Short mmCIF file of C-alpha atoms and ligand atoms in Angstrom, two decimals:
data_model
loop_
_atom_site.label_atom_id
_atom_site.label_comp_id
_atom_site.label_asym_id
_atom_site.label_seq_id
_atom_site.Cartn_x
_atom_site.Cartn_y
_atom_site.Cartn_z
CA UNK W 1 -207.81 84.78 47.29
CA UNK W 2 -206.08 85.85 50.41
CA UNK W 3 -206.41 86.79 53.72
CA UNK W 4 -205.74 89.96 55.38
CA UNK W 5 -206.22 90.94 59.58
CA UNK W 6 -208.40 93.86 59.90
CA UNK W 7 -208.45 95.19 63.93
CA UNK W 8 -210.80 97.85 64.79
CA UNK W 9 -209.39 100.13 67.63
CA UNK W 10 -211.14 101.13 70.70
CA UNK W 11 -212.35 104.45 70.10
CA UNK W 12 -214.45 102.85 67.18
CA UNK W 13 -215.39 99.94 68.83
CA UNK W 14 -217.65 102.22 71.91
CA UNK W 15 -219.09 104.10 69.14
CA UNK W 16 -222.29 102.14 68.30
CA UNK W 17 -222.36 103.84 64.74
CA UNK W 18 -219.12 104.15 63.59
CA UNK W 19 -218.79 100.36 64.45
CA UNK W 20 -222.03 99.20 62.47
CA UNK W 21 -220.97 101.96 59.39
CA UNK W 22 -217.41 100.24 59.30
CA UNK W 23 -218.95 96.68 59.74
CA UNK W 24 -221.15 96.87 56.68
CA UNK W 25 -218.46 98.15 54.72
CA UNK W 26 -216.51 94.70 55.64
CA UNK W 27 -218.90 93.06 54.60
CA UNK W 28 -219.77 94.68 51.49
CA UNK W 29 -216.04 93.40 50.27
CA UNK W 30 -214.77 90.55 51.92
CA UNK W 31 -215.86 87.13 53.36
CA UNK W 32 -215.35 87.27 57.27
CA UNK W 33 -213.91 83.77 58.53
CA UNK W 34 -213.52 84.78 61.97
CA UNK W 35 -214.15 87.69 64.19
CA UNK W 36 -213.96 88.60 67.63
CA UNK W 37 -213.39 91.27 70.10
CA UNK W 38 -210.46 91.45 71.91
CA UNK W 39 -208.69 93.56 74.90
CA UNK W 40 -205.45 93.67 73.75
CA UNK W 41 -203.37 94.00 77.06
CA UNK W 42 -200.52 96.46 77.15
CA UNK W 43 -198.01 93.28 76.84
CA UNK W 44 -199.90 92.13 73.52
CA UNK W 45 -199.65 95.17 72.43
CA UNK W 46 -196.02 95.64 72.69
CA UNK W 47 -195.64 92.33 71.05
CA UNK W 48 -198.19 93.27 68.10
CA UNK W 49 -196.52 96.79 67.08
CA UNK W 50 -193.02 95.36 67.92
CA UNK W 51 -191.71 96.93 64.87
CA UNK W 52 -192.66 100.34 65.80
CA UNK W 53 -190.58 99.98 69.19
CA UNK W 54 -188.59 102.93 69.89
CA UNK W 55 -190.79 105.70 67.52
CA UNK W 56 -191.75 108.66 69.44
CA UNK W 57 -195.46 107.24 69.23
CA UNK W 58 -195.30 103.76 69.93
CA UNK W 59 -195.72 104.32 74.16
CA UNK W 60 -199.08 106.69 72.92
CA UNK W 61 -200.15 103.90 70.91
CA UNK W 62 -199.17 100.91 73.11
CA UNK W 63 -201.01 102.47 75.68
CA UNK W 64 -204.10 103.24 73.58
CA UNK W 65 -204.92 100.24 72.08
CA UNK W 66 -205.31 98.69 75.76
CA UNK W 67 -207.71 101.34 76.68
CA UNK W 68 -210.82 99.22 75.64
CA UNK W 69 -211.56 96.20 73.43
CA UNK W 70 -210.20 96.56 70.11
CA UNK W 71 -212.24 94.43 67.52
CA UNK W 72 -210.55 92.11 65.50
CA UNK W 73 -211.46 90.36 61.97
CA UNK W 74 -209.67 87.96 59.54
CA UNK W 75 -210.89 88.79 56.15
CA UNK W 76 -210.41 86.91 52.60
CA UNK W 77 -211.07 88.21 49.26
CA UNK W 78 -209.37 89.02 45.91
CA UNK W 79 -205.84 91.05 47.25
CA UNK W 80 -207.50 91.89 50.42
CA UNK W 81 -204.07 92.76 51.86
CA UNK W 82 -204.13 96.42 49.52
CA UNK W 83 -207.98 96.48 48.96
CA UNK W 84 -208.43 97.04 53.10
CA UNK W 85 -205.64 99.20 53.08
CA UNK W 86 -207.04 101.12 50.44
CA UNK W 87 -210.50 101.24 52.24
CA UNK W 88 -208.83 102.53 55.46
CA UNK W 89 -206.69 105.04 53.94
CA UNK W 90 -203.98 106.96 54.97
CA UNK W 91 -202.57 106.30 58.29
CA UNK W 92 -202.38 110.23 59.06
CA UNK W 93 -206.14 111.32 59.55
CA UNK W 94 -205.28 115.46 58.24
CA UNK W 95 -204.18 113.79 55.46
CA UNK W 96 -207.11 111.01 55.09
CA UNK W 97 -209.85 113.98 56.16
CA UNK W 98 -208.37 116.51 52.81
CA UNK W 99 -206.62 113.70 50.44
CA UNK W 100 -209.35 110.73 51.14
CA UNK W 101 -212.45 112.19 52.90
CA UNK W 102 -214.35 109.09 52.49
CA UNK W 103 -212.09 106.02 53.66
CA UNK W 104 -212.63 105.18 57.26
CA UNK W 105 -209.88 107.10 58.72
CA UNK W 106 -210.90 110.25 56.96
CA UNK W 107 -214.33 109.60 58.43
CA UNK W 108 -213.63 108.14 62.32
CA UNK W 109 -210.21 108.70 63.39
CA UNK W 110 -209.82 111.27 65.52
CA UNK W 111 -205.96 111.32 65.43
CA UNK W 112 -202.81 110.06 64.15
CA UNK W 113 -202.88 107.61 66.68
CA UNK W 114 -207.32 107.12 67.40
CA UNK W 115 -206.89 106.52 63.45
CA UNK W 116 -209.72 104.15 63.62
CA UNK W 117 -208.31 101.03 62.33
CA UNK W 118 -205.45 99.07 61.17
CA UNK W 119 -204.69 96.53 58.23
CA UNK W 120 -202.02 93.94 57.71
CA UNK W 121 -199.26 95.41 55.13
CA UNK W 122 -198.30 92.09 54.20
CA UNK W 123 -198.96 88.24 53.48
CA UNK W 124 -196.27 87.59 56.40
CA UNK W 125 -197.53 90.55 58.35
CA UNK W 126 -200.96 88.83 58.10
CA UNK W 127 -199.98 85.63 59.00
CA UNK W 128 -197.98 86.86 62.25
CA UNK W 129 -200.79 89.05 63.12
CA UNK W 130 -203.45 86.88 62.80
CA UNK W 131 -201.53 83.97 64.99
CA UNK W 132 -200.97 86.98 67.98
CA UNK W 133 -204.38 87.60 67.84
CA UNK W 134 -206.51 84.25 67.04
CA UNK W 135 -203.76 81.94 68.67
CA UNK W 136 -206.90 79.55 68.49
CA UNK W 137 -206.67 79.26 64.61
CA UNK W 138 -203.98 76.77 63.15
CA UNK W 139 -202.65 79.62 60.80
CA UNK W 140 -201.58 76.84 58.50
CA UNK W 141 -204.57 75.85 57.34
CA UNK W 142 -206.08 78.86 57.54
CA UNK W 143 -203.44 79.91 54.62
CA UNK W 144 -203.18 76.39 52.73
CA UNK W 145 -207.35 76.68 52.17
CA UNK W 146 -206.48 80.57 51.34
CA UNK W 147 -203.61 79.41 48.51
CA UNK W 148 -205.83 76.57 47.21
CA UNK W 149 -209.27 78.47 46.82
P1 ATP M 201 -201.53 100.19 60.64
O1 ATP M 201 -200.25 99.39 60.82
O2 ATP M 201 -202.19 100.56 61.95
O3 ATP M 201 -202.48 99.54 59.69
P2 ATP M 201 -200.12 101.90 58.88
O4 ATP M 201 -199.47 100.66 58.32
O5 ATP M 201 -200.80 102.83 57.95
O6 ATP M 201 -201.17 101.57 59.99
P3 ATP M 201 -197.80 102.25 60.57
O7 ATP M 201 -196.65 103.09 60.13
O8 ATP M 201 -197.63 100.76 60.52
O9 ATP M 201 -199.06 102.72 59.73
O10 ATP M 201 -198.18 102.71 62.04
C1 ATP M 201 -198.89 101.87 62.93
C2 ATP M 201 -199.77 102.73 63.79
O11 ATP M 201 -198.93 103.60 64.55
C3 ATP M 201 -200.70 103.67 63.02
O12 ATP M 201 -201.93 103.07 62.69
C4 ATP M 201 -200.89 104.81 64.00
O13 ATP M 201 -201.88 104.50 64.96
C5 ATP M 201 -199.54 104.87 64.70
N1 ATP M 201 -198.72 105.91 64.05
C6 ATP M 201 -197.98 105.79 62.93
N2 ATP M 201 -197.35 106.95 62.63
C7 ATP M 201 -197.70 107.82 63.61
C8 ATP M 201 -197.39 109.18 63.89
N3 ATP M 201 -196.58 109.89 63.09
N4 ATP M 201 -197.94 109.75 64.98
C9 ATP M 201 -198.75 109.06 65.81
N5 ATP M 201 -199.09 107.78 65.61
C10 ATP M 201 -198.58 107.16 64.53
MG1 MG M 202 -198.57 99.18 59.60
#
């Protein structure tokens, strides 16, 4: 088992629909432990996409993710890291819309940057991301049940 941070992004999260379509399909393949929605302030955000600091998108997408609550879930299942990945697609939505039409970018985003959703790429990306977001959660336990289950 392991856990993976799933985060919804605003654009998805005011359309009624394309919220409930993407929520079933959560739930069709993973256990939800937590979930929440979140406004991810401009500051978070920096902090959250540190690694893309400096790219010619990361203002665009710094400043997008604040524009409305993003919603955020931490998700356990069998490799959950690759199998959300794999559900969301590719990150560029031309690509996801002809190479993957029906993953959830190739279906709701709207741009490279509106591309619907975002997924953990790692067990230590997971862990980080999930402590920025649920800083509620003692992340250590959270994993230890994960590794023991
Ligand atoms: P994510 O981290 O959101 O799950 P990813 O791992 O597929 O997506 P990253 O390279 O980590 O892609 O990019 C993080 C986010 O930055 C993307 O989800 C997207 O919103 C934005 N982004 C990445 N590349 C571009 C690009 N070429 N143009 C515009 N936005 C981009
Ligand atoms: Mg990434």
């Amino acid at each position: 088992m392991e856990i993976t941070l799933a985060l919804l992004k605003p654009h998805v999260v005011r359309n009624v629909y394309a919220f409930r379509e993407i929520k079933q399909i959560i739930q069709q393949n993973f256990t939800i432990l937590h979930t929440k929605e979140v406004l991810i302030t401009k500051e978070l955000s920096e902090h959250f996409y540190a690694e893309h600091k400096g790219k010619f998108f990361y203002n665009r997408l710094v400043t997008f993710m604040g524009s409305g609550p993003c919603h955020a879930f931490v998700l356990q299942s069998k490799g959950s890291i690759a199998k959300w990945r794999e559900l969301m697609g590719p990150t560029k939505v031309f690509k996801a819309v002809y190479s993957h039409p029906d993953c959830i970018r190739g279906l709701y985003g709207l741009s490279d940057t509106r591309n619907a959703c975002h997924g953990s790429d790692s067990e230590a990306s997971a862990t980080r991301e999930i402590s920025i977001l649920f800083p509620e959660l003692n992340i250590n336990q959270l994993t230890a049940i994960d590794s023991n289950s």
